[in-house]
Amino acid sequence: SQQGEEDPQALSIQEGENATMNCSYKTSINNLQWYRQNSGRGLVHLILIRSNEREKHSGRLRVTLDTSKKSSSLLITASRAADTASYFCATTGFQKLVFGTGTRLLVSP
Amino acid sequence: DTEVTQTPKHLVMGMTNKKSLKCEQHMGHRAMYWYKQKAKKPPELMFVYSYEKLSINESVPSRFSPECPNSSLLNLHLHALQPEDSALYLCASSLYPEASGETQYFGPGTRLLVL
């Protein structure tokens, strides 16, 4: 399977803390995306990082990519209760997204 | 309009029923997708439509039958499903099917329960 692995599987933090989740994948990629899913509903695209980029920022999100280690991380700074969700990395093949196993983040007030 | 809509939100059906899921987007996207997601698992790709033609079928059982009547609509026809087919069915779309790494826009999903 091309599916990526994410860790941790679950993460519980307090509001204001930072949350870091990691994604490892198996094949060479052109780019990697991160998506968020609230309560088993639709996924929302957060950020895309290309294979020639090492770091990318969007608001409170920071994504890194290490193609030599086939890994990526997503950092959410100053977390809020509204950040409670599942987060998936996704590698892109032709016409396909292959999602990682996901990290369930719980942010407590 | 930057939204993908799906109907119904919830569906309960027996194993002998025939039902359909509907997905609609008005963003001019030329690729549309069906995913299946079980609880606490990532979405798994089922079908891809590219310019209204089926381009990828991920070895999905024939009791699931996709249809793309036009560039804005995607249906998933269900017949003789099994209880293990109970899941969240997600529709998504993206602008250019031939581009790698296109952002996909997801609908809210249809939660299906097969009794």
PDB file of C-alpha atoms in Angstrom:
ATOM      1  CA  SER A   1       0.000   0.000   0.000  1.00  0.00           C
ATOM      2  CA  GLN A   2       1.157   3.532  -0.712  1.00  0.00           C
ATOM      3  CA  GLN A   3      -0.635   4.830   2.355  1.00  0.00           C
ATOM      4  CA  GLY A   4       1.407   7.094   4.580  1.00  0.00           C
ATOM      5  CA  GLU A   5       1.774   6.608   8.284  1.00  0.00           C
ATOM      6  CA  GLU A   6       1.068   9.407  10.708  1.00  0.00           C
ATOM      7  CA  ASP A   7       2.038   9.766  14.299  1.00  0.00           C
ATOM      8  CA  PRO A   8       0.867  10.217  16.832  1.00  0.00           C
ATOM      9  CA  GLN A   9      -2.471   8.528  16.176  1.00  0.00           C
ATOM     10  CA  ALA A  10      -4.027  10.776  18.788  1.00  0.00           C
ATOM     11  CA  LEU A  11      -2.874  13.957  20.510  1.00  0.00           C
ATOM     12  CA  SER A  12      -4.482  15.778  23.412  1.00  0.00           C
ATOM     13  CA  ILE A  13      -3.308  19.291  24.352  1.00  0.00           C
ATOM     14  CA  GLN A  14      -4.497  22.449  26.084  1.00  0.00           C
ATOM     15  CA  GLU A  15      -5.512  25.618  24.280  1.00  0.00           C
ATOM     16  CA  GLY A  16      -2.510  27.806  23.559  1.00  0.00           C
ATOM     17  CA  GLU A  17      -0.101  24.897  23.224  1.00  0.00           C
ATOM     18  CA  ASN A  18       1.510  23.856  19.965  1.00  0.00           C
ATOM     19  CA  ALA A  19       0.579  20.614  18.209  1.00  0.00           C
ATOM     20  CA  THR A  20       2.965  18.693  15.986  1.00  0.00           C
ATOM     21  CA  MET A  21       1.998  15.749  13.845  1.00  0.00           C
ATOM     22  CA  ASN A  22       4.235  13.737  11.565  1.00  0.00           C
ATOM     23  CA  CYS A  23       3.702  11.926   8.302  1.00  0.00           C
ATOM     24  CA  SER A  24       5.939   9.359   6.657  1.00  0.00           C
ATOM     25  CA  TYR A  25       5.345   8.124   3.147  1.00  0.00           C
ATOM     26  CA  LYS A  26       6.794   5.424   0.935  1.00  0.00           C
ATOM     27  CA  THR A  27       7.142   6.639  -2.640  1.00  0.00           C
ATOM     28  CA  SER A  28       8.717   9.625  -4.355  1.00  0.00           C
ATOM     29  CA  ILE A  29       6.348  12.569  -4.530  1.00  0.00           C
ATOM     30  CA  ASN A  30       5.752  15.754  -6.495  1.00  0.00           C
ATOM     31  CA  ASN A  31       4.007  17.375  -3.573  1.00  0.00           C
ATOM     32  CA  LEU A  32       2.299  16.629  -0.289  1.00  0.00           C
ATOM     33  CA  GLN A  33      -0.901  18.071   1.070  1.00  0.00           C
ATOM     34  CA  TRP A  34      -2.472  18.319   4.514  1.00  0.00           C
ATOM     35  CA  TYR A  35      -6.216  18.138   5.102  1.00  0.00           C
ATOM     36  CA  ARG A  36      -8.392  18.601   8.185  1.00  0.00           C
ATOM     37  CA  GLN A  37     -11.608  16.730   8.924  1.00  0.00           C
ATOM     38  CA  ASN A  38     -14.053  17.805  11.622  1.00  0.00           C
ATOM     39  CA  SER A  39     -16.209  15.172  13.290  1.00  0.00           C
ATOM     40  CA  GLY A  40     -16.435  12.725  10.370  1.00  0.00           C
ATOM     41  CA  ARG A  41     -17.528  15.376   7.897  1.00  0.00           C
ATOM     42  CA  GLY A  42     -15.866  16.570   4.688  1.00  0.00           C
ATOM     43  CA  LEU A  43     -12.167  17.262   4.445  1.00  0.00           C
ATOM     44  CA  VAL A  44     -10.768  20.751   4.100  1.00  0.00           C
ATOM     45  CA  HIS A  45      -7.507  21.454   2.329  1.00  0.00           C
ATOM     46  CA  LEU A  46      -4.999  23.207   4.586  1.00  0.00           C
ATOM     47  CA  ILE A  47      -1.719  23.508   2.743  1.00  0.00           C
ATOM     48  CA  LEU A  48       0.335  22.047  -0.111  1.00  0.00           C
ATOM     49  CA  ILE A  49       4.101  21.754  -0.092  1.00  0.00           C
ATOM     50  CA  ARG A  50       6.029  20.918  -3.244  1.00  0.00           C
ATOM     51  CA  SER A  51       8.922  18.473  -3.349  1.00  0.00           C
ATOM     52  CA  ASN A  52      11.428  21.291  -3.926  1.00  0.00           C
ATOM     53  CA  GLU A  53      10.241  23.176  -0.835  1.00  0.00           C
ATOM     54  CA  ARG A  54      11.469  22.485   2.670  1.00  0.00           C
ATOM     55  CA  GLU A  55       9.120  24.628   4.714  1.00  0.00           C
ATOM     56  CA  LYS A  56       5.886  26.497   4.198  1.00  0.00           C
ATOM     57  CA  HIS A  57       3.730  28.697   6.409  1.00  0.00           C
ATOM     58  CA  SER A  58       0.062  29.574   6.362  1.00  0.00           C
ATOM     59  CA  GLY A  59      -1.270  31.535   9.313  1.00  0.00           C
ATOM     60  CA  ARG A  60      -0.736  29.374  12.414  1.00  0.00           C
ATOM     61  CA  LEU A  61       0.320  26.380  10.291  1.00  0.00           C
ATOM     62  CA  ARG A  62       3.893  25.433   9.521  1.00  0.00           C
ATOM     63  CA  VAL A  63       4.657  22.463   7.295  1.00  0.00           C
ATOM     64  CA  THR A  64       8.068  20.940   6.698  1.00  0.00           C
ATOM     65  CA  LEU A  65       9.099  18.380   4.138  1.00  0.00           C
ATOM     66  CA  ASP A  66      12.176  16.172   4.121  1.00  0.00           C
ATOM     67  CA  THR A  67      12.210  14.194   0.901  1.00  0.00           C
ATOM     68  CA  SER A  68      15.403  12.344   1.860  1.00  0.00           C
ATOM     69  CA  LYS A  69      13.594  10.892   4.868  1.00  0.00           C
ATOM     70  CA  LYS A  70      10.226  10.739   3.089  1.00  0.00           C
ATOM     71  CA  SER A  71       8.601  12.616   5.927  1.00  0.00           C
ATOM     72  CA  SER A  72       6.590  15.752   6.600  1.00  0.00           C
ATOM     73  CA  SER A  73       5.390  17.483   9.730  1.00  0.00           C
ATOM     74  CA  LEU A  74       2.517  19.831  10.459  1.00  0.00           C
ATOM     75  CA  LEU A  75       2.848  22.282  13.336  1.00  0.00           C
ATOM     76  CA  ILE A  76      -0.176  24.178  14.613  1.00  0.00           C
ATOM     77  CA  THR A  77       0.867  27.016  16.878  1.00  0.00           C
ATOM     78  CA  ALA A  78      -1.219  28.567  19.656  1.00  0.00           C
ATOM     79  CA  SER A  79      -3.905  25.927  19.275  1.00  0.00           C
ATOM     80  CA  ARG A  80      -7.598  26.640  19.830  1.00  0.00           C
ATOM     81  CA  ALA A  81     -10.518  24.409  20.750  1.00  0.00           C
ATOM     82  CA  ALA A  82     -11.742  24.878  17.170  1.00  0.00           C
ATOM     83  CA  ASP A  83      -8.601  23.072  15.940  1.00  0.00           C
ATOM     84  CA  THR A  84     -10.032  19.826  17.350  1.00  0.00           C
ATOM     85  CA  ALA A  85     -10.223  17.579  14.302  1.00  0.00           C
ATOM     86  CA  SER A  86      -8.480  14.762  12.456  1.00  0.00           C
ATOM     87  CA  TYR A  87      -5.535  15.749  10.299  1.00  0.00           C
ATOM     88  CA  PHE A  88      -4.425  13.777   7.251  1.00  0.00           C
ATOM     89  CA  CYS A  89      -1.396  14.074   5.057  1.00  0.00           C
ATOM     90  CA  ALA A  90      -1.937  13.098   1.440  1.00  0.00           C
ATOM     91  CA  THR A  91       0.537  12.274  -1.261  1.00  0.00           C
ATOM     92  CA  THR A  92      -0.441  12.850  -4.838  1.00  0.00           C
ATOM     93  CA  GLY A  93      -0.271  10.410  -7.681  1.00  0.00           C
ATOM     94  CA  PHE A  94      -1.826  10.851 -11.099  1.00  0.00           C
ATOM     95  CA  GLN A  95      -5.455  11.813 -10.459  1.00  0.00           C
ATOM     96  CA  LYS A  96      -5.186  10.350  -6.988  1.00  0.00           C
ATOM     97  CA  LEU A  97      -4.718  11.419  -3.414  1.00  0.00           C
ATOM     98  CA  VAL A  98      -3.434   8.754  -1.062  1.00  0.00           C
ATOM     99  CA  PHE A  99      -4.157   9.672   2.532  1.00  0.00           C
ATOM    100  CA  GLY A 100      -2.100   8.863   5.568  1.00  0.00           C
ATOM    101  CA  THR A 101      -3.589   7.154   8.584  1.00  0.00           C
ATOM    102  CA  GLY A 102      -4.408  10.449  10.296  1.00  0.00           C
ATOM    103  CA  THR A 103      -3.846  12.132  13.648  1.00  0.00           C
ATOM    104  CA  ARG A 104      -6.825  12.888  15.905  1.00  0.00           C
ATOM    105  CA  LEU A 105      -6.181  16.165  17.717  1.00  0.00           C
ATOM    106  CA  LEU A 106      -8.148  17.179  20.800  1.00  0.00           C
ATOM    107  CA  VAL A 107      -7.641  20.713  22.085  1.00  0.00           C
ATOM    108  CA  SER A 108      -9.157  21.313  25.501  1.00  0.00           C
ATOM    109  CA  PRO A 109     -10.152  24.796  26.715  1.00  0.00           C
TER     110      PRO A 109
ATOM    111  CA  ASP B   1     -19.734  29.159  -5.440  1.00  0.00           C
ATOM    112  CA  THR B   2     -16.865  27.165  -3.890  1.00  0.00           C
ATOM    113  CA  GLU B   3     -18.917  24.353  -2.473  1.00  0.00           C
ATOM    114  CA  VAL B   4     -19.443  20.680  -3.127  1.00  0.00           C
ATOM    115  CA  THR B   5     -22.879  19.545  -2.020  1.00  0.00           C
ATOM    116  CA  GLN B   6     -23.981  16.006  -1.272  1.00  0.00           C
ATOM    117  CA  THR B   7     -27.420  14.559  -0.724  1.00  0.00           C
ATOM    118  CA  PRO B   8     -28.732  12.933   1.312  1.00  0.00           C
ATOM    119  CA  LYS B   9     -26.794  13.640   4.530  1.00  0.00           C
ATOM    120  CA  HIS B  10     -27.874  10.328   6.032  1.00  0.00           C
ATOM    121  CA  LEU B  11     -29.213   7.174   4.420  1.00  0.00           C
ATOM    122  CA  VAL B  12     -30.446   3.918   5.922  1.00  0.00           C
ATOM    123  CA  MET B  13     -31.112   1.090   3.506  1.00  0.00           C
ATOM    124  CA  GLY B  14     -31.781  -2.600   3.529  1.00  0.00           C
ATOM    125  CA  MET B  15     -29.665  -5.074   1.621  1.00  0.00           C
ATOM    126  CA  THR B  16     -32.299  -5.432  -1.104  1.00  0.00           C
ATOM    127  CA  ASN B  17     -32.831  -1.716  -1.645  1.00  0.00           C
ATOM    128  CA  LYS B  18     -31.646   0.444  -4.516  1.00  0.00           C
ATOM    129  CA  LYS B  19     -30.632   3.980  -3.641  1.00  0.00           C
ATOM    130  CA  SER B  20     -28.497   6.744  -5.085  1.00  0.00           C
ATOM    131  CA  LEU B  21     -26.109   9.301  -3.650  1.00  0.00           C
ATOM    132  CA  LYS B  22     -25.818  12.646  -5.366  1.00  0.00           C
ATOM    133  CA  CYS B  23     -22.947  15.116  -5.566  1.00  0.00           C
ATOM    134  CA  GLU B  24     -22.917  18.526  -7.211  1.00  0.00           C
ATOM    135  CA  GLN B  25     -20.338  21.257  -7.794  1.00  0.00           C
ATOM    136  CA  HIS B  26     -20.525  24.504  -9.747  1.00  0.00           C
ATOM    137  CA  MET B  27     -16.854  25.460  -9.670  1.00  0.00           C
ATOM    138  CA  GLY B  28     -16.169  24.350 -13.239  1.00  0.00           C
ATOM    139  CA  HIS B  29     -14.053  21.463 -11.974  1.00  0.00           C
ATOM    140  CA  ARG B  30     -13.414  18.713 -14.511  1.00  0.00           C
ATOM    141  CA  ALA B  31     -12.457  15.921 -12.113  1.00  0.00           C
ATOM    142  CA  MET B  32     -14.820  14.361  -9.604  1.00  0.00           C
ATOM    143  CA  TYR B  33     -14.177  11.624  -7.080  1.00  0.00           C
ATOM    144  CA  TRP B  34     -15.965   9.186  -4.798  1.00  0.00           C
ATOM    145  CA  TYR B  35     -14.296   8.102  -1.559  1.00  0.00           C
ATOM    146  CA  LYS B  36     -15.388   5.671   1.131  1.00  0.00           C
ATOM    147  CA  GLN B  37     -14.375   6.283   4.738  1.00  0.00           C
ATOM    148  CA  LYS B  38     -14.814   3.909   7.650  1.00  0.00           C
ATOM    149  CA  ALA B  39     -14.707   5.159  11.219  1.00  0.00           C
ATOM    150  CA  LYS B  40     -11.252   6.293  12.392  1.00  0.00           C
ATOM    151  CA  LYS B  41      -9.751   5.454   8.996  1.00  0.00           C
ATOM    152  CA  PRO B  42      -8.583   7.662   6.141  1.00  0.00           C
ATOM    153  CA  PRO B  43     -10.722   8.112   3.019  1.00  0.00           C
ATOM    154  CA  GLU B  44     -10.185   5.458   0.373  1.00  0.00           C
ATOM    155  CA  LEU B  45     -10.584   6.305  -3.276  1.00  0.00           C
ATOM    156  CA  MET B  46     -13.328   4.462  -5.143  1.00  0.00           C
ATOM    157  CA  PHE B  47     -13.790   6.191  -8.507  1.00  0.00           C
ATOM    158  CA  VAL B  48     -12.399   9.105 -10.493  1.00  0.00           C
ATOM    159  CA  TYR B  49     -14.240  10.876 -13.314  1.00  0.00           C
ATOM    160  CA  SER B  50     -12.147  12.956 -15.650  1.00  0.00           C
ATOM    161  CA  TYR B  51     -13.971  15.186 -18.141  1.00  0.00           C
ATOM    162  CA  GLU B  52     -17.141  13.210 -17.409  1.00  0.00           C
ATOM    163  CA  LYS B  53     -15.555   9.870 -18.239  1.00  0.00           C
ATOM    164  CA  LEU B  54     -14.671   7.184 -15.725  1.00  0.00           C
ATOM    165  CA  SER B  55     -10.887   7.149 -15.533  1.00  0.00           C
ATOM    166  CA  ILE B  56     -10.178   5.195 -12.344  1.00  0.00           C
ATOM    167  CA  ASN B  57     -12.111   2.377 -10.692  1.00  0.00           C
ATOM    168  CA  GLU B  58     -10.243   1.109  -7.646  1.00  0.00           C
ATOM    169  CA  SER B  59     -11.592  -2.437  -8.012  1.00  0.00           C
ATOM    170  CA  VAL B  60     -14.874  -1.459  -6.423  1.00  0.00           C
ATOM    171  CA  PRO B  61     -17.593  -4.162  -6.280  1.00  0.00           C
ATOM    172  CA  SER B  62     -20.257  -3.844  -8.975  1.00  0.00           C
ATOM    173  CA  ARG B  63     -22.952  -3.185  -6.371  1.00  0.00           C
ATOM    174  CA  PHE B  64     -21.572   0.375  -6.495  1.00  0.00           C
ATOM    175  CA  SER B  65     -22.259   2.018  -9.851  1.00  0.00           C
ATOM    176  CA  PRO B  66     -21.040   5.558 -10.530  1.00  0.00           C
ATOM    177  CA  GLU B  67     -22.532   7.916 -13.077  1.00  0.00           C
ATOM    178  CA  CYS B  68     -21.540  11.376 -14.272  1.00  0.00           C
ATOM    179  CA  PRO B  69     -24.519  12.861 -16.170  1.00  0.00           C
ATOM    180  CA  ASN B  70     -22.738  16.182 -16.769  1.00  0.00           C
ATOM    181  CA  SER B  71     -19.713  18.127 -15.619  1.00  0.00           C
ATOM    182  CA  SER B  72     -21.432  19.340 -12.440  1.00  0.00           C
ATOM    183  CA  LEU B  73     -23.110  16.166 -11.240  1.00  0.00           C
ATOM    184  CA  LEU B  74     -21.861  12.857  -9.924  1.00  0.00           C
ATOM    185  CA  ASN B  75     -24.072  10.027  -8.747  1.00  0.00           C
ATOM    186  CA  LEU B  76     -23.333   6.790  -6.956  1.00  0.00           C
ATOM    187  CA  HIS B  77     -25.980   4.118  -7.449  1.00  0.00           C
ATOM    188  CA  LEU B  78     -26.214   1.514  -4.719  1.00  0.00           C
ATOM    189  CA  HIS B  79     -27.757  -1.930  -5.061  1.00  0.00           C
ATOM    190  CA  ALA B  80     -27.684  -5.064  -2.939  1.00  0.00           C
ATOM    191  CA  LEU B  81     -25.235  -3.590  -0.447  1.00  0.00           C
ATOM    192  CA  GLN B  82     -23.813  -5.451   2.511  1.00  0.00           C
ATOM    193  CA  PRO B  83     -23.672  -4.257   6.137  1.00  0.00           C
ATOM    194  CA  GLU B  84     -19.906  -3.814   5.786  1.00  0.00           C
ATOM    195  CA  ASP B  85     -20.598  -1.133   3.168  1.00  0.00           C
ATOM    196  CA  SER B  86     -21.855   1.128   5.960  1.00  0.00           C
ATOM    197  CA  ALA B  87     -19.533   4.139   5.921  1.00  0.00           C
ATOM    198  CA  LEU B  88     -19.216   7.834   5.157  1.00  0.00           C
ATOM    199  CA  TYR B  89     -19.217   8.397   1.400  1.00  0.00           C
ATOM    200  CA  LEU B  90     -17.378  11.513   0.348  1.00  0.00           C
ATOM    201  CA  CYS B  91     -17.486  13.284  -2.976  1.00  0.00           C
ATOM    202  CA  ALA B  92     -14.710  15.615  -4.080  1.00  0.00           C
ATOM    203  CA  SER B  93     -13.774  17.659  -7.117  1.00  0.00           C
ATOM    204  CA  SER B  94     -10.676  19.299  -8.529  1.00  0.00           C
ATOM    205  CA  LEU B  95     -10.017  21.660 -11.383  1.00  0.00           C
ATOM    206  CA  TYR B  96      -7.779  19.798 -13.823  1.00  0.00           C
ATOM    207  CA  PRO B  97      -7.693  16.005 -13.819  1.00  0.00           C
ATOM    208  CA  GLU B  98      -4.371  15.882 -15.642  1.00  0.00           C
ATOM    209  CA  ALA B  99      -2.519  18.070 -13.160  1.00  0.00           C
ATOM    210  CA  SER B 100      -0.605  16.426 -10.370  1.00  0.00           C
ATOM    211  CA  GLY B 101      -1.226  17.683  -6.886  1.00  0.00           C
ATOM    212  CA  GLU B 102      -4.484  19.444  -7.499  1.00  0.00           C
ATOM    213  CA  THR B 103      -6.307  20.540  -4.363  1.00  0.00           C
ATOM    214  CA  GLN B 104      -9.468  18.544  -3.908  1.00  0.00           C
ATOM    215  CA  TYR B 105     -12.638  20.130  -2.557  1.00  0.00           C
ATOM    216  CA  PHE B 106     -14.773  17.789  -0.506  1.00  0.00           C
ATOM    217  CA  GLY B 107     -18.465  17.650   0.184  1.00  0.00           C
ATOM    218  CA  PRO B 108     -19.782  17.004   3.708  1.00  0.00           C
ATOM    219  CA  GLY B 109     -20.463  13.351   2.935  1.00  0.00           C
ATOM    220  CA  THR B 110     -23.374  10.942   3.112  1.00  0.00           C
ATOM    221  CA  ARG B 111     -23.428   8.687   6.149  1.00  0.00           C
ATOM    222  CA  LEU B 112     -24.758   5.335   4.965  1.00  0.00           C
ATOM    223  CA  LEU B 113     -26.071   2.564   7.184  1.00  0.00           C
ATOM    224  CA  VAL B 114     -26.890  -0.784   5.596  1.00  0.00           C
ATOM    225  CA  LEU B 115     -29.132  -3.036   7.665  1.00  0.00           C
TER     226      LEU B 115
END
